[in-house]
mmCIF file with all atom_site columns, C-alpha atoms in Angstrom:
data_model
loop_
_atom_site.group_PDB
_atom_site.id
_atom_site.type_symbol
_atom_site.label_atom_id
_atom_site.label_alt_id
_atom_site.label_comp_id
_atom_site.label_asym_id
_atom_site.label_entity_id
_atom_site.label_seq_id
_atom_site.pdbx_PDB_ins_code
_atom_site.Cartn_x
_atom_site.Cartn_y
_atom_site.Cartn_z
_atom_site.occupancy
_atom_site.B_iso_or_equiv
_atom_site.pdbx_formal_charge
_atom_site.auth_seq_id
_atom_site.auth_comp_id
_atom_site.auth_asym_id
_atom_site.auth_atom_id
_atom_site.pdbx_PDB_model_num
ATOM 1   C CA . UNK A 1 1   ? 53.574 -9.346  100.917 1.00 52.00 ? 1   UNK A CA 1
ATOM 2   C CA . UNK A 1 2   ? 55.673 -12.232 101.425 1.00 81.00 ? 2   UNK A CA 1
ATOM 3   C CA . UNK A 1 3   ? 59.605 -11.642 102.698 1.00 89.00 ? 3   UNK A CA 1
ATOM 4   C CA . UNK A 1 4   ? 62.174 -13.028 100.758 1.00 95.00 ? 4   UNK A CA 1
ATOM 5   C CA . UNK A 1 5   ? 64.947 -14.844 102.357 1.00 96.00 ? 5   UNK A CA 1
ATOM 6   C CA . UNK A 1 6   ? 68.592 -15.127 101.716 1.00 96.00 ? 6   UNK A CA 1
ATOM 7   C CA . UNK A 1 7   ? 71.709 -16.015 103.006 1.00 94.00 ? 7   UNK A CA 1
ATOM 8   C CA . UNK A 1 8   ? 74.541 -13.866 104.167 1.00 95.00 ? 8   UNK A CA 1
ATOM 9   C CA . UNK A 1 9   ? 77.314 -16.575 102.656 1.00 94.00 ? 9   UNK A CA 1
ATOM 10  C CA . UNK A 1 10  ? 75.678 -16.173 99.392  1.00 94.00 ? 10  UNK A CA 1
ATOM 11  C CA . UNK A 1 11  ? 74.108 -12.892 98.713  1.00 95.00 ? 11  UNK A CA 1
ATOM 12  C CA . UNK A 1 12  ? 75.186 -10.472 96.737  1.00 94.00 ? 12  UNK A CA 1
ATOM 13  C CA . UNK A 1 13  ? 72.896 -6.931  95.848  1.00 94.00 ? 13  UNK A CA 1
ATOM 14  C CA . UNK A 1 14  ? 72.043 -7.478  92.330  1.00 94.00 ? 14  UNK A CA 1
ATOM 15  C CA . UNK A 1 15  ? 70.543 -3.692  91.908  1.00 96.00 ? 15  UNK A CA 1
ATOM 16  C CA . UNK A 1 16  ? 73.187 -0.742  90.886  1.00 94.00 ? 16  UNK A CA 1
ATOM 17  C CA . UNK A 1 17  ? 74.495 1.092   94.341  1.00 93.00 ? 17  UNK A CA 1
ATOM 18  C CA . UNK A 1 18  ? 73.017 3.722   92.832  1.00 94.00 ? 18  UNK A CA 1
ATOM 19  C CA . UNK A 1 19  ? 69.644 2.389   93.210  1.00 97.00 ? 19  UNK A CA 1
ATOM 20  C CA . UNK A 1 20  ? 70.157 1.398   96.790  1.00 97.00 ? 20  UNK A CA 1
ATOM 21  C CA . UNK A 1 21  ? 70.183 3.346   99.708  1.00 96.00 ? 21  UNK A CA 1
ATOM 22  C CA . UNK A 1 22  ? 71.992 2.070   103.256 1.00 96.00 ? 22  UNK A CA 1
ATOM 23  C CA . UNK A 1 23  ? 70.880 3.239   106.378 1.00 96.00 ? 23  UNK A CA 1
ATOM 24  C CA . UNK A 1 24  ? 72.640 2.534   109.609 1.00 94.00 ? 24  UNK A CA 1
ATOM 25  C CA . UNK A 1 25  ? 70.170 2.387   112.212 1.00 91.00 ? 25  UNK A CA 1
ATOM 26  C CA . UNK A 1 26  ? 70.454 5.759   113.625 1.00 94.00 ? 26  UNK A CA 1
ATOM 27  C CA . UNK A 1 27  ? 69.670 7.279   110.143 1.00 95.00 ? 27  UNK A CA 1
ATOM 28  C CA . UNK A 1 28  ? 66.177 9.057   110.113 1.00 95.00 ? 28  UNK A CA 1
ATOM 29  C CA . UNK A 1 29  ? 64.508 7.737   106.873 1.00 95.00 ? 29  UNK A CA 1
ATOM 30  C CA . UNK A 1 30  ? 62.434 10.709  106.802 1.00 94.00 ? 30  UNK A CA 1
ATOM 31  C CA . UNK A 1 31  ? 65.903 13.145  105.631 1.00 95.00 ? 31  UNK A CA 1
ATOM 32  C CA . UNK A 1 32  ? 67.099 10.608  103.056 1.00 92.00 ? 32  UNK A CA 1
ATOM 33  C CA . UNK A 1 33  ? 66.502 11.466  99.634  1.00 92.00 ? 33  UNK A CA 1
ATOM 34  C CA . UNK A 1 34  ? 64.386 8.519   97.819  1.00 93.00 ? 34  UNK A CA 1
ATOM 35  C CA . UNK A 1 35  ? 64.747 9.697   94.565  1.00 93.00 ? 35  UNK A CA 1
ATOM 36  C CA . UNK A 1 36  ? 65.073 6.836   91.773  1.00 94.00 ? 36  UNK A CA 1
ATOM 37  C CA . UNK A 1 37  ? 66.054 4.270   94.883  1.00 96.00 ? 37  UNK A CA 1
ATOM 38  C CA . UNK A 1 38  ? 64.415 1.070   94.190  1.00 97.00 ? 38  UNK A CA 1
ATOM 39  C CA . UNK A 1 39  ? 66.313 -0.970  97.263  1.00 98.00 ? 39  UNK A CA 1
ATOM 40  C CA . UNK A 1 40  ? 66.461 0.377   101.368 1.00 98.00 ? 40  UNK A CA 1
ATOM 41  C CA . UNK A 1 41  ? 69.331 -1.513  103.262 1.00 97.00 ? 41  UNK A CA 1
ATOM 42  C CA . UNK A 1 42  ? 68.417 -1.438  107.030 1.00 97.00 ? 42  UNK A CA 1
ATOM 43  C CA . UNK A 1 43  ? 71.087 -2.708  109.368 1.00 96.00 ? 43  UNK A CA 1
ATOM 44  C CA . UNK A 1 44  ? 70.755 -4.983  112.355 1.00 95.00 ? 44  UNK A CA 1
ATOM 45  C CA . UNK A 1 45  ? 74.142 -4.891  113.812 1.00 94.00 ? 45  UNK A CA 1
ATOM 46  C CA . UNK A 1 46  ? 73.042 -6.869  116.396 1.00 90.00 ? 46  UNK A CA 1
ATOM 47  C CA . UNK A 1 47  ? 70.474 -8.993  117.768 1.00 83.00 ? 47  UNK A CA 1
ATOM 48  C CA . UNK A 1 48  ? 69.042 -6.555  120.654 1.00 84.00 ? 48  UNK A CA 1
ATOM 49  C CA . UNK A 1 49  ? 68.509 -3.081  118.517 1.00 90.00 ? 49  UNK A CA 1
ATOM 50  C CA . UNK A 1 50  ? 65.620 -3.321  116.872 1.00 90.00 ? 50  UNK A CA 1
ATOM 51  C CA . UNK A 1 51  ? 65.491 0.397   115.586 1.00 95.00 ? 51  UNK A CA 1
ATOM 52  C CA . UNK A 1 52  ? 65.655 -0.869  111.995 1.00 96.00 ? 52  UNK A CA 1
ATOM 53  C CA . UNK A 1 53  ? 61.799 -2.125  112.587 1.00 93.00 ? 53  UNK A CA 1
ATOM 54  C CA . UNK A 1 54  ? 61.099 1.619   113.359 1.00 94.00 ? 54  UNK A CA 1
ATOM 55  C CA . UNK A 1 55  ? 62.966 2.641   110.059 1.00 96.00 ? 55  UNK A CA 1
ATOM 56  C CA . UNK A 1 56  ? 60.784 0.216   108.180 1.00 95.00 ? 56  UNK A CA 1
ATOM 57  C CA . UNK A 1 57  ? 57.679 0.739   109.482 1.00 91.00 ? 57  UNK A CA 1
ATOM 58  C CA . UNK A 1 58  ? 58.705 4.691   108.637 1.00 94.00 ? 58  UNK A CA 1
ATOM 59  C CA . UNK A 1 59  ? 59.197 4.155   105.014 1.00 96.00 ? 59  UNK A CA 1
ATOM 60  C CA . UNK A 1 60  ? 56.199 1.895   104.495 1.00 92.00 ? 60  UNK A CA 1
ATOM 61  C CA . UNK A 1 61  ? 53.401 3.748   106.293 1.00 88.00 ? 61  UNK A CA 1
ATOM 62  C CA . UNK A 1 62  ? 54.708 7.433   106.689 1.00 89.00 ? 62  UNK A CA 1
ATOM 63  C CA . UNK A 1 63  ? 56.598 7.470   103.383 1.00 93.00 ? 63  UNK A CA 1
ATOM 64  C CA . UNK A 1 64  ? 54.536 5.249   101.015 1.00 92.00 ? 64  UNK A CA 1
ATOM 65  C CA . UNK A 1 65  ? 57.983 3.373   99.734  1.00 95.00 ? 65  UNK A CA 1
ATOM 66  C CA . UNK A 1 66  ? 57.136 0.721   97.750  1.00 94.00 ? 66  UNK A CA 1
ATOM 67  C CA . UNK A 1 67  ? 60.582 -0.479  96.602  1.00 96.00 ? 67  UNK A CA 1
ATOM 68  C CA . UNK A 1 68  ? 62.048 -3.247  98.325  1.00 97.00 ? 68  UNK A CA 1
ATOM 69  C CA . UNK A 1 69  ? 63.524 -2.810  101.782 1.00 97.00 ? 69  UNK A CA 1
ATOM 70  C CA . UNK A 1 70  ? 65.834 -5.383  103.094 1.00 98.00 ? 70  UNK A CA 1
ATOM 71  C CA . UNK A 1 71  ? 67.480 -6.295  106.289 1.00 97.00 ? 71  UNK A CA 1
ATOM 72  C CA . UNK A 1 72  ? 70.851 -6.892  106.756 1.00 97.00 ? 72  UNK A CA 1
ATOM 73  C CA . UNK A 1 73  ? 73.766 -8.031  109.762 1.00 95.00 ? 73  UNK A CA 1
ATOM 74  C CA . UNK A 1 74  ? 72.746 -10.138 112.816 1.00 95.00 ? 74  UNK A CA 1
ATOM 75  C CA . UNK A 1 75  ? 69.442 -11.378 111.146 1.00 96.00 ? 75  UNK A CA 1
ATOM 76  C CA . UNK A 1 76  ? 67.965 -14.210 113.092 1.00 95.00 ? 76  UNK A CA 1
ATOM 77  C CA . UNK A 1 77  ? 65.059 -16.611 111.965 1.00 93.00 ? 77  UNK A CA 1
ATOM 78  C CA . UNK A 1 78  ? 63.621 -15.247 115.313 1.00 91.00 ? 78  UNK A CA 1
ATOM 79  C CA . UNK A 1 79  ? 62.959 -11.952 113.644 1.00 92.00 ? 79  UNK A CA 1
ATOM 80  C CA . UNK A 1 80  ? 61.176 -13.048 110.938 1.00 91.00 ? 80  UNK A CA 1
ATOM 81  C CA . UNK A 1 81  ? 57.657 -12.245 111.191 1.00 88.00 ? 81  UNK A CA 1
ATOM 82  C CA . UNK A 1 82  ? 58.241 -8.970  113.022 1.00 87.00 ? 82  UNK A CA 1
ATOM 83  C CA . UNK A 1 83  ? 60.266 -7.712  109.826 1.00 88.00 ? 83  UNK A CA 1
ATOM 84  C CA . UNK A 1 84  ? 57.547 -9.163  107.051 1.00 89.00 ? 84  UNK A CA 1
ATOM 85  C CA . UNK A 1 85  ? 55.109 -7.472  109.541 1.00 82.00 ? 85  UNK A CA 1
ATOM 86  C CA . UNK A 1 86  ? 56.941 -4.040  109.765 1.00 89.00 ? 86  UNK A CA 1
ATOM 87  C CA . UNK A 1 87  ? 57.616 -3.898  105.990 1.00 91.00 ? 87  UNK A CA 1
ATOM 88  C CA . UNK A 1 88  ? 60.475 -5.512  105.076 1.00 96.00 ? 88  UNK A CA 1
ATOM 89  C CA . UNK A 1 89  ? 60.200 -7.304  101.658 1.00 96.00 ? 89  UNK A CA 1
ATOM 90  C CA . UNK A 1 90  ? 64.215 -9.465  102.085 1.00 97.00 ? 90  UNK A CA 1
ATOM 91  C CA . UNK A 1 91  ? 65.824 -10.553 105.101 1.00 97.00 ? 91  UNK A CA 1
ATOM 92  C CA . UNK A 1 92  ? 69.452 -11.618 104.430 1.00 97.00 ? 92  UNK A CA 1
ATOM 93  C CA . UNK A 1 93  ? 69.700 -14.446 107.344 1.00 97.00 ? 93  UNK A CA 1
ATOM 94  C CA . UNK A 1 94  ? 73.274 -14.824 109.014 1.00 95.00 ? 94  UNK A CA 1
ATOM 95  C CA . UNK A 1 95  ? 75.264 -17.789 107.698 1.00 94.00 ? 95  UNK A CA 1
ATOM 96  C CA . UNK A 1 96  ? 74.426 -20.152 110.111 1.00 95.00 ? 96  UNK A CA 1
ATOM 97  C CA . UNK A 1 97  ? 70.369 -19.622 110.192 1.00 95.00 ? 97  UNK A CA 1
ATOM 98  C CA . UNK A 1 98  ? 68.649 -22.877 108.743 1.00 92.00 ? 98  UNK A CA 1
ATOM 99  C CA . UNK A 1 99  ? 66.685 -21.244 105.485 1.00 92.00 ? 99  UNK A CA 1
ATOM 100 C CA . UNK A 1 100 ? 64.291 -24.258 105.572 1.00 92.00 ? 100 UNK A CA 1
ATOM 101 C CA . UNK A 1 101 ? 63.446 -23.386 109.235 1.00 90.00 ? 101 UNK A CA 1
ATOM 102 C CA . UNK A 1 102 ? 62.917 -19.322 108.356 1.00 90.00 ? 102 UNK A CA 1
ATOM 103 C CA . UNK A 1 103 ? 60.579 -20.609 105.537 1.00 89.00 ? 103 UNK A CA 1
ATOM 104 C CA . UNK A 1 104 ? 58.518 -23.242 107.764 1.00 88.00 ? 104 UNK A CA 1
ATOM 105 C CA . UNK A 1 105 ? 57.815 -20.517 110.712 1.00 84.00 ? 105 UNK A CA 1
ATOM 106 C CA . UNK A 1 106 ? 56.814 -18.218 108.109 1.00 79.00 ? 106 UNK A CA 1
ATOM 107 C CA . UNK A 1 107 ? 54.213 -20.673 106.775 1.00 78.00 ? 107 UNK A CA 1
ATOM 108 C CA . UNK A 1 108 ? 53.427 -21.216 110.131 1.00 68.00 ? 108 UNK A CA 1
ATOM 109 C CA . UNK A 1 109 ? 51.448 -17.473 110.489 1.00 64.00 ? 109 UNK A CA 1
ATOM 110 C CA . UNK A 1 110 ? 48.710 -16.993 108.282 1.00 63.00 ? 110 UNK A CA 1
ATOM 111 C CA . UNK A 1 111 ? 47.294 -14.186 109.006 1.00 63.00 ? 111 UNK A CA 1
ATOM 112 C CA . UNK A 1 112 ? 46.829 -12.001 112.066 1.00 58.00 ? 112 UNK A CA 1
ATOM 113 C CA . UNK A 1 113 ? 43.605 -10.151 113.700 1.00 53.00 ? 113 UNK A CA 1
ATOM 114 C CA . UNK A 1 114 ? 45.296 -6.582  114.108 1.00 62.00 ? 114 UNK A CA 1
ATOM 115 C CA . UNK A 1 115 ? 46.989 -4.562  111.174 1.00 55.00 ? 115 UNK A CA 1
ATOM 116 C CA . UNK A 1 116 ? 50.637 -3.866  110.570 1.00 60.00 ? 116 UNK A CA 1
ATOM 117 C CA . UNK A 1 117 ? 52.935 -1.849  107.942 1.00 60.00 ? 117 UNK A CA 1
ATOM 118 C CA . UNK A 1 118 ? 51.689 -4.344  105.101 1.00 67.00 ? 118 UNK A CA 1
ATOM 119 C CA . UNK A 1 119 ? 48.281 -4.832  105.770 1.00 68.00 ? 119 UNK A CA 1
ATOM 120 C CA . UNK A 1 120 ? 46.744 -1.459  107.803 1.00 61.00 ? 120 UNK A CA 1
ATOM 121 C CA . UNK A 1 121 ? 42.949 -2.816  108.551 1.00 65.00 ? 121 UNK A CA 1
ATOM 122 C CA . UNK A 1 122 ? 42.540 -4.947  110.832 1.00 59.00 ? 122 UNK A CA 1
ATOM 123 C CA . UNK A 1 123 ? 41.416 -8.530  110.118 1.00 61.00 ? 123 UNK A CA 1
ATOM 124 C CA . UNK A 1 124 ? 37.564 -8.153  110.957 1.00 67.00 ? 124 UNK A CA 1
ATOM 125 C CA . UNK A 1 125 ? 37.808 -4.896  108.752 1.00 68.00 ? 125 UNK A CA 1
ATOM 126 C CA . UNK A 1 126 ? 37.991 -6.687  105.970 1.00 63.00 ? 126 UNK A CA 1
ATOM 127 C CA . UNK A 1 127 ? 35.217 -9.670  106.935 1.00 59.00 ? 127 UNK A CA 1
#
């Protein structure tokens, strides 16, 4: 699973509010009702709290969501790979984030030797 990355100066949620569910990041995903949500909004409201990667990780593994889970406020490039690799499917980057940048570093991983929230086996599991 590949993340998909917007801009803040730009993005609007295409999917009905009904369909979306946002959690700040002192919600516990496991008490939210999931029922006919096809979009998790996790916060970052700023750069240092990084419970959001907890909450996504949750839903993923734990929870089995499979609808798309995006982060949202003080999203940094920097981030990047830890949110693909903790589940999330959209980052929407802060204004003044260089896209092309994000999308290089993420081409710059292509795979990793120990599992995560997307992939569970580890590398040599699958050899």
């Amino acid at each position: 699973m590949s993340i998909q990355l917007l801009r803040a100066d730009t993005f609007s949620a295409p999917e009905a509010e009904a369909e979306r569910r946002v959690l700040a990041n002192t919600d516990d995903p496991r008490e939210i009702d999931l029922s006919g949500v096809r979009v998790v909004e996790l916060q970052f409201p700023k750069f240092s709290d990084g419970r959001a990667f907890s909450q996504a990780f949750l839903l993923r593994r734990r929870l089995g969501f499979t609808g798309e889970i995006r982060a949202t406020g003080e999203v940094l490039i920097d981030q990047l790979l830890q949110m693909q690799r903790s589940g999330f499917s959209q980052a929407v980057l802060k204004a003044d984030q260089d896209l092309a940048h994000a999308e290089r570093l993420l081409r710059h991983y292509g795979g990793f030797y120990q599992g995560d929230a997307v992939q569970p086996q580890p590398r040599f599991a699958n050899a």
